[in-house]
Amino acid sequence: MKASVFYRIAAVLLLLFDAGHTSGFPWSDPKWGVDLSSMQSTHFYIVGFSRTYWDFYVGFGLFVSVFLLLAVVLAWQLSRLPPVSLALMRSTAWAFALCFAAITVLSWKYFFIIPIVFSALITLCLIAAAWLSARQVSMPPLR
């Protein structure tokens, strides 16, 4: 299989992961019995702004949605590169794969089965793509 196929699979999985994460807003279900009122009502001042823990919770949740969307675009763009260009971008490909390996570990430690499965599958696709992108072309040495 080609690296581009794994990048496209990763892009689709990332899009589904992002859609699921974002649609889960506010990332808490009243059936869980969690009282969010103290997060929403306790204000503190930070660098001239009045904020609550709820503001940080929502803000960081939306950050994740935006960064997952960026990952979708990056994976799709990598899938469209010719093999020579992919071989030149080995460090980017491996950094992308290692980032999702770390996300998989964090998902395992802090979340539940859905983000664990998605992040693990994405990691496997990105590792396969990074591995194959280095193998698909024999490059002349750089001068």
mmCIF file with all atom_site columns, C-alpha atoms in Angstrom:
data_model
loop_
_atom_site.group_PDB
_atom_site.id
_atom_site.type_symbol
_atom_site.label_atom_id
_atom_site.label_alt_id
_atom_site.label_comp_id
_atom_site.label_asym_id
_atom_site.label_entity_id
_atom_site.label_seq_id
_atom_site.pdbx_PDB_ins_code
_atom_site.Cartn_x
_atom_site.Cartn_y
_atom_site.Cartn_z
_atom_site.occupancy
_atom_site.B_iso_or_equiv
_atom_site.pdbx_formal_charge
_atom_site.auth_seq_id
_atom_site.auth_comp_id
_atom_site.auth_asym_id
_atom_site.auth_atom_id
_atom_site.pdbx_PDB_model_num
ATOM 1   C CA . MET A 1 1   ? 0.000   0.000  0.000  1.00 0.00 ? 1   MET A CA 1
ATOM 2   C CA . LYS A 1 2   ? 1.061   3.586  -0.575 1.00 0.00 ? 2   LYS A CA 1
ATOM 3   C CA . ALA A 1 3   ? 1.632   6.213  2.090  1.00 0.00 ? 3   ALA A CA 1
ATOM 4   C CA . SER A 1 4   ? -1.034  8.388  0.475  1.00 0.00 ? 4   SER A CA 1
ATOM 5   C CA . VAL A 1 5   ? -3.719  5.792  1.250  1.00 0.00 ? 5   VAL A CA 1
ATOM 6   C CA . PHE A 1 6   ? -2.790  5.763  4.931  1.00 0.00 ? 6   PHE A CA 1
ATOM 7   C CA . TYR A 1 7   ? -2.797  9.572  5.042  1.00 0.00 ? 7   TYR A CA 1
ATOM 8   C CA . ARG A 1 8   ? -6.271  9.647  3.496  1.00 0.00 ? 8   ARG A CA 1
ATOM 9   C CA . ILE A 1 9   ? -7.568  7.057  5.943  1.00 0.00 ? 9   ILE A CA 1
ATOM 10  C CA . ALA A 1 10  ? -6.050  9.095  8.776  1.00 0.00 ? 10  ALA A CA 1
ATOM 11  C CA . ALA A 1 11  ? -7.692  12.259 7.401  1.00 0.00 ? 11  ALA A CA 1
ATOM 12  C CA . VAL A 1 12  ? -11.123 10.623 7.351  1.00 0.00 ? 12  VAL A CA 1
ATOM 13  C CA . LEU A 1 13  ? -10.642 9.205  10.863 1.00 0.00 ? 13  LEU A CA 1
ATOM 14  C CA . LEU A 1 14  ? -9.478  12.622 12.063 1.00 0.00 ? 14  LEU A CA 1
ATOM 15  C CA . LEU A 1 15  ? -12.544 14.285 10.545 1.00 0.00 ? 15  LEU A CA 1
ATOM 16  C CA . LEU A 1 16  ? -14.824 11.777 12.285 1.00 0.00 ? 16  LEU A CA 1
ATOM 17  C CA . PHE A 1 17  ? -12.879 12.219 15.547 1.00 0.00 ? 17  PHE A CA 1
ATOM 18  C CA . ASP A 1 18  ? -13.209 16.000 15.262 1.00 0.00 ? 18  ASP A CA 1
ATOM 19  C CA . ALA A 1 19  ? -16.927 15.814 14.462 1.00 0.00 ? 19  ALA A CA 1
ATOM 20  C CA . GLY A 1 20  ? -17.521 13.500 17.405 1.00 0.00 ? 20  GLY A CA 1
ATOM 21  C CA . HIS A 1 21  ? -15.490 15.644 19.781 1.00 0.00 ? 21  HIS A CA 1
ATOM 22  C CA . THR A 1 22  ? -17.162 18.877 18.693 1.00 0.00 ? 22  THR A CA 1
ATOM 23  C CA . SER A 1 23  ? -20.685 17.431 18.694 1.00 0.00 ? 23  SER A CA 1
ATOM 24  C CA . GLY A 1 24  ? -20.123 16.304 22.278 1.00 0.00 ? 24  GLY A CA 1
ATOM 25  C CA . PHE A 1 25  ? -20.139 19.933 23.439 1.00 0.00 ? 25  PHE A CA 1
ATOM 26  C CA . PRO A 1 26  ? -20.410 20.830 26.302 1.00 0.00 ? 26  PRO A CA 1
ATOM 27  C CA . TRP A 1 27  ? -18.575 17.535 26.917 1.00 0.00 ? 27  TRP A CA 1
ATOM 28  C CA . SER A 1 28  ? -20.680 16.739 29.956 1.00 0.00 ? 28  SER A CA 1
ATOM 29  C CA . ASP A 1 29  ? -24.016 15.001 30.312 1.00 0.00 ? 29  ASP A CA 1
ATOM 30  C CA . PRO A 1 30  ? -26.466 15.949 33.090 1.00 0.00 ? 30  PRO A CA 1
ATOM 31  C CA . LYS A 1 31  ? -27.222 12.208 33.491 1.00 0.00 ? 31  LYS A CA 1
ATOM 32  C CA . TRP A 1 32  ? -23.699 11.807 34.867 1.00 0.00 ? 32  TRP A CA 1
ATOM 33  C CA . GLY A 1 33  ? -24.721 13.795 37.924 1.00 0.00 ? 33  GLY A CA 1
ATOM 34  C CA . VAL A 1 34  ? -21.797 16.201 37.634 1.00 0.00 ? 34  VAL A CA 1
ATOM 35  C CA . ASP A 1 35  ? -22.508 19.625 39.132 1.00 0.00 ? 35  ASP A CA 1
ATOM 36  C CA . LEU A 1 36  ? -20.955 22.148 36.754 1.00 0.00 ? 36  LEU A CA 1
ATOM 37  C CA . SER A 1 37  ? -22.379 25.177 38.544 1.00 0.00 ? 37  SER A CA 1
ATOM 38  C CA . SER A 1 38  ? -19.232 25.856 40.563 1.00 0.00 ? 38  SER A CA 1
ATOM 39  C CA . MET A 1 39  ? -17.133 25.750 37.370 1.00 0.00 ? 39  MET A CA 1
ATOM 40  C CA . GLN A 1 40  ? -19.528 28.212 35.758 1.00 0.00 ? 40  GLN A CA 1
ATOM 41  C CA . SER A 1 41  ? -20.004 30.565 38.692 1.00 0.00 ? 41  SER A CA 1
ATOM 42  C CA . THR A 1 42  ? -16.580 30.837 40.322 1.00 0.00 ? 42  THR A CA 1
ATOM 43  C CA . HIS A 1 43  ? -14.873 33.835 38.741 1.00 0.00 ? 43  HIS A CA 1
ATOM 44  C CA . PHE A 1 44  ? -11.228 34.768 39.028 1.00 0.00 ? 44  PHE A CA 1
ATOM 45  C CA . TYR A 1 45  ? -9.147  37.477 37.433 1.00 0.00 ? 45  TYR A CA 1
ATOM 46  C CA . ILE A 1 46  ? -6.246  36.558 35.195 1.00 0.00 ? 46  ILE A CA 1
ATOM 47  C CA . VAL A 1 47  ? -4.189  39.148 33.336 1.00 0.00 ? 47  VAL A CA 1
ATOM 48  C CA . GLY A 1 48  ? -7.012  41.677 33.485 1.00 0.00 ? 48  GLY A CA 1
ATOM 49  C CA . PHE A 1 49  ? -9.842  39.330 32.457 1.00 0.00 ? 49  PHE A CA 1
ATOM 50  C CA . SER A 1 50  ? -12.622 37.839 34.547 1.00 0.00 ? 50  SER A CA 1
ATOM 51  C CA . ARG A 1 51  ? -12.829 34.141 33.749 1.00 0.00 ? 51  ARG A CA 1
ATOM 52  C CA . THR A 1 52  ? -14.274 30.945 35.186 1.00 0.00 ? 52  THR A CA 1
ATOM 53  C CA . TYR A 1 53  ? -13.014 27.385 35.048 1.00 0.00 ? 53  TYR A CA 1
ATOM 54  C CA . TRP A 1 54  ? -15.926 26.773 32.667 1.00 0.00 ? 54  TRP A CA 1
ATOM 55  C CA . ASP A 1 55  ? -14.424 29.355 30.271 1.00 0.00 ? 55  ASP A CA 1
ATOM 56  C CA . PHE A 1 56  ? -11.140 27.439 30.287 1.00 0.00 ? 56  PHE A CA 1
ATOM 57  C CA . TYR A 1 57  ? -12.924 24.092 29.926 1.00 0.00 ? 57  TYR A CA 1
ATOM 58  C CA . VAL A 1 58  ? -14.924 25.248 26.910 1.00 0.00 ? 58  VAL A CA 1
ATOM 59  C CA . GLY A 1 59  ? -12.008 27.171 25.406 1.00 0.00 ? 59  GLY A CA 1
ATOM 60  C CA . PHE A 1 60  ? -9.618  24.237 25.576 1.00 0.00 ? 60  PHE A CA 1
ATOM 61  C CA . GLY A 1 61  ? -12.300 21.887 24.252 1.00 0.00 ? 61  GLY A CA 1
ATOM 62  C CA . LEU A 1 62  ? -12.765 24.134 21.238 1.00 0.00 ? 62  LEU A CA 1
ATOM 63  C CA . PHE A 1 63  ? -8.967  24.404 20.824 1.00 0.00 ? 63  PHE A CA 1
ATOM 64  C CA . VAL A 1 64  ? -8.932  20.625 20.445 1.00 0.00 ? 64  VAL A CA 1
ATOM 65  C CA . SER A 1 65  ? -11.641 20.823 17.762 1.00 0.00 ? 65  SER A CA 1
ATOM 66  C CA . VAL A 1 66  ? -9.667  23.412 15.798 1.00 0.00 ? 66  VAL A CA 1
ATOM 67  C CA . PHE A 1 67  ? -6.388  21.486 16.055 1.00 0.00 ? 67  PHE A CA 1
ATOM 68  C CA . LEU A 1 68  ? -8.060  18.252 14.985 1.00 0.00 ? 68  LEU A CA 1
ATOM 69  C CA . LEU A 1 69  ? -9.380  20.082 11.931 1.00 0.00 ? 69  LEU A CA 1
ATOM 70  C CA . LEU A 1 70  ? -5.838  21.300 11.192 1.00 0.00 ? 70  LEU A CA 1
ATOM 71  C CA . ALA A 1 71  ? -4.670  17.671 11.476 1.00 0.00 ? 71  ALA A CA 1
ATOM 72  C CA . VAL A 1 72  ? -7.337  16.677 8.911  1.00 0.00 ? 72  VAL A CA 1
ATOM 73  C CA . VAL A 1 73  ? -5.987  19.260 6.466  1.00 0.00 ? 73  VAL A CA 1
ATOM 74  C CA . LEU A 1 74  ? -2.371  18.253 7.112  1.00 0.00 ? 74  LEU A CA 1
ATOM 75  C CA . ALA A 1 75  ? -3.077  14.544 6.602  1.00 0.00 ? 75  ALA A CA 1
ATOM 76  C CA . TRP A 1 76  ? -5.013  15.241 3.405  1.00 0.00 ? 76  TRP A CA 1
ATOM 77  C CA . GLN A 1 77  ? -2.280  17.528 2.064  1.00 0.00 ? 77  GLN A CA 1
ATOM 78  C CA . LEU A 1 78  ? 0.390   14.919 2.848  1.00 0.00 ? 78  LEU A CA 1
ATOM 79  C CA . SER A 1 79  ? -1.686  12.356 0.945  1.00 0.00 ? 79  SER A CA 1
ATOM 80  C CA . ARG A 1 80  ? -1.505  14.525 -2.171 1.00 0.00 ? 80  ARG A CA 1
ATOM 81  C CA . LEU A 1 81  ? 2.281   14.948 -2.219 1.00 0.00 ? 81  LEU A CA 1
ATOM 82  C CA . PRO A 1 82  ? 4.419   13.029 -4.665 1.00 0.00 ? 82  PRO A CA 1
ATOM 83  C CA . PRO A 1 83  ? 6.674   10.355 -3.132 1.00 0.00 ? 83  PRO A CA 1
ATOM 84  C CA . VAL A 1 84  ? 9.828   12.482 -3.542 1.00 0.00 ? 84  VAL A CA 1
ATOM 85  C CA . SER A 1 85  ? 8.266   15.331 -1.574 1.00 0.00 ? 85  SER A CA 1
ATOM 86  C CA . LEU A 1 86  ? 7.025   12.957 1.113  1.00 0.00 ? 86  LEU A CA 1
ATOM 87  C CA . ALA A 1 87  ? 10.505  11.511 1.461  1.00 0.00 ? 87  ALA A CA 1
ATOM 88  C CA . LEU A 1 88  ? 11.855  15.025 2.009  1.00 0.00 ? 88  LEU A CA 1
ATOM 89  C CA . MET A 1 89  ? 9.246   15.604 4.727  1.00 0.00 ? 89  MET A CA 1
ATOM 90  C CA . ARG A 1 90  ? 10.172  12.574 6.825  1.00 0.00 ? 90  ARG A CA 1
ATOM 91  C CA . SER A 1 91  ? 10.666  14.627 9.979  1.00 0.00 ? 91  SER A CA 1
ATOM 92  C CA . THR A 1 92  ? 7.222   16.212 9.614  1.00 0.00 ? 92  THR A CA 1
ATOM 93  C CA . ALA A 1 93  ? 5.625   12.836 8.959  1.00 0.00 ? 93  ALA A CA 1
ATOM 94  C CA . TRP A 1 94  ? 7.245   11.281 12.036 1.00 0.00 ? 94  TRP A CA 1
ATOM 95  C CA . ALA A 1 95  ? 6.466   14.307 14.220 1.00 0.00 ? 95  ALA A CA 1
ATOM 96  C CA . PHE A 1 96  ? 2.811   14.006 13.170 1.00 0.00 ? 96  PHE A CA 1
ATOM 97  C CA . ALA A 1 97  ? 2.802   10.286 14.014 1.00 0.00 ? 97  ALA A CA 1
ATOM 98  C CA . LEU A 1 98  ? 4.543   10.840 17.370 1.00 0.00 ? 98  LEU A CA 1
ATOM 99  C CA . CYS A 1 99  ? 2.072   13.597 18.242 1.00 0.00 ? 99  CYS A CA 1
ATOM 100 C CA . PHE A 1 100 ? -0.804  11.171 17.804 1.00 0.00 ? 100 PHE A CA 1
ATOM 101 C CA . ALA A 1 101 ? 1.057   8.466  19.691 1.00 0.00 ? 101 ALA A CA 1
ATOM 102 C CA . ALA A 1 102 ? 1.185   10.911 22.617 1.00 0.00 ? 102 ALA A CA 1
ATOM 103 C CA . ILE A 1 103 ? -2.520  11.678 22.135 1.00 0.00 ? 103 ILE A CA 1
ATOM 104 C CA . THR A 1 104 ? -3.212  7.934  22.276 1.00 0.00 ? 104 THR A CA 1
ATOM 105 C CA . VAL A 1 105 ? -1.361  7.656  25.588 1.00 0.00 ? 105 VAL A CA 1
ATOM 106 C CA . LEU A 1 106 ? -3.250  10.673 26.975 1.00 0.00 ? 106 LEU A CA 1
ATOM 107 C CA . SER A 1 107 ? -6.545  9.230  25.748 1.00 0.00 ? 107 SER A CA 1
ATOM 108 C CA . TRP A 1 108 ? -5.747  5.932  27.470 1.00 0.00 ? 108 TRP A CA 1
ATOM 109 C CA . LYS A 1 109 ? -4.899  7.689  30.727 1.00 0.00 ? 109 LYS A CA 1
ATOM 110 C CA . TYR A 1 110 ? -7.670  10.292 30.867 1.00 0.00 ? 110 TYR A CA 1
ATOM 111 C CA . PHE A 1 111 ? -10.572 9.412  28.565 1.00 0.00 ? 111 PHE A CA 1
ATOM 112 C CA . PHE A 1 112 ? -12.645 6.457  27.393 1.00 0.00 ? 112 PHE A CA 1
ATOM 113 C CA . ILE A 1 113 ? -12.875 3.876  24.620 1.00 0.00 ? 113 ILE A CA 1
ATOM 114 C CA . ILE A 1 114 ? -13.980 6.091  21.694 1.00 0.00 ? 114 ILE A CA 1
ATOM 115 C CA . PRO A 1 115 ? -11.059 8.556  21.800 1.00 0.00 ? 115 PRO A CA 1
ATOM 116 C CA . ILE A 1 116 ? -8.680  5.691  22.630 1.00 0.00 ? 116 ILE A CA 1
ATOM 117 C CA . VAL A 1 117 ? -9.730  3.724  19.541 1.00 0.00 ? 117 VAL A CA 1
ATOM 118 C CA . PHE A 1 118 ? -9.759  6.746  17.215 1.00 0.00 ? 118 PHE A CA 1
ATOM 119 C CA . SER A 1 119 ? -6.381  8.044  18.372 1.00 0.00 ? 119 SER A CA 1
ATOM 120 C CA . ALA A 1 120 ? -4.826  4.561  18.195 1.00 0.00 ? 120 ALA A CA 1
ATOM 121 C CA . LEU A 1 121 ? -6.108  3.954  14.654 1.00 0.00 ? 121 LEU A CA 1
ATOM 122 C CA . ILE A 1 122 ? -4.956  7.404  13.542 1.00 0.00 ? 122 ILE A CA 1
ATOM 123 C CA . THR A 1 123 ? -1.544  6.757  15.101 1.00 0.00 ? 123 THR A CA 1
ATOM 124 C CA . LEU A 1 124 ? -1.214  3.424  13.281 1.00 0.00 ? 124 LEU A CA 1
ATOM 125 C CA . CYS A 1 125 ? -2.133  5.045  9.957  1.00 0.00 ? 125 CYS A CA 1
ATOM 126 C CA . LEU A 1 126 ? 0.329   7.900  10.480 1.00 0.00 ? 126 LEU A CA 1
ATOM 127 C CA . ILE A 1 127 ? 3.139   5.523  11.473 1.00 0.00 ? 127 ILE A CA 1
ATOM 128 C CA . ALA A 1 128 ? 2.461   3.361  8.419  1.00 0.00 ? 128 ALA A CA 1
ATOM 129 C CA . ALA A 1 129 ? 2.385   6.432  6.174  1.00 0.00 ? 129 ALA A CA 1
ATOM 130 C CA . ALA A 1 130 ? 5.600   7.849  7.639  1.00 0.00 ? 130 ALA A CA 1
ATOM 131 C CA . TRP A 1 131 ? 7.317   4.470  7.291  1.00 0.00 ? 131 TRP A CA 1
ATOM 132 C CA . LEU A 1 132 ? 6.156   3.994  3.703  1.00 0.00 ? 132 LEU A CA 1
ATOM 133 C CA . SER A 1 133 ? 6.918   7.565  2.655  1.00 0.00 ? 133 SER A CA 1
ATOM 134 C CA . ALA A 1 134 ? 10.588  7.001  3.454  1.00 0.00 ? 134 ALA A CA 1
ATOM 135 C CA . ARG A 1 135 ? 10.605  3.691  1.561  1.00 0.00 ? 135 ARG A CA 1
ATOM 136 C CA . GLN A 1 136 ? 8.710   4.634  -1.606 1.00 0.00 ? 136 GLN A CA 1
ATOM 137 C CA . VAL A 1 137 ? 11.476  6.514  -3.333 1.00 0.00 ? 137 VAL A CA 1
ATOM 138 C CA . SER A 1 138 ? 15.205  6.126  -3.483 1.00 0.00 ? 138 SER A CA 1
ATOM 139 C CA . MET A 1 139 ? 16.525  9.623  -3.140 1.00 0.00 ? 139 MET A CA 1
ATOM 140 C CA . PRO A 1 140 ? 19.864  10.867 -4.343 1.00 0.00 ? 140 PRO A CA 1
ATOM 141 C CA . PRO A 1 141 ? 22.031  12.264 -1.544 1.00 0.00 ? 141 PRO A CA 1
ATOM 142 C CA . LEU A 1 142 ? 21.632  15.957 -0.778 1.00 0.00 ? 142 LEU A CA 1
ATOM 143 C CA . ARG A 1 143 ? 24.604  18.147 -1.611 1.00 0.00 ? 143 ARG A CA 1
#
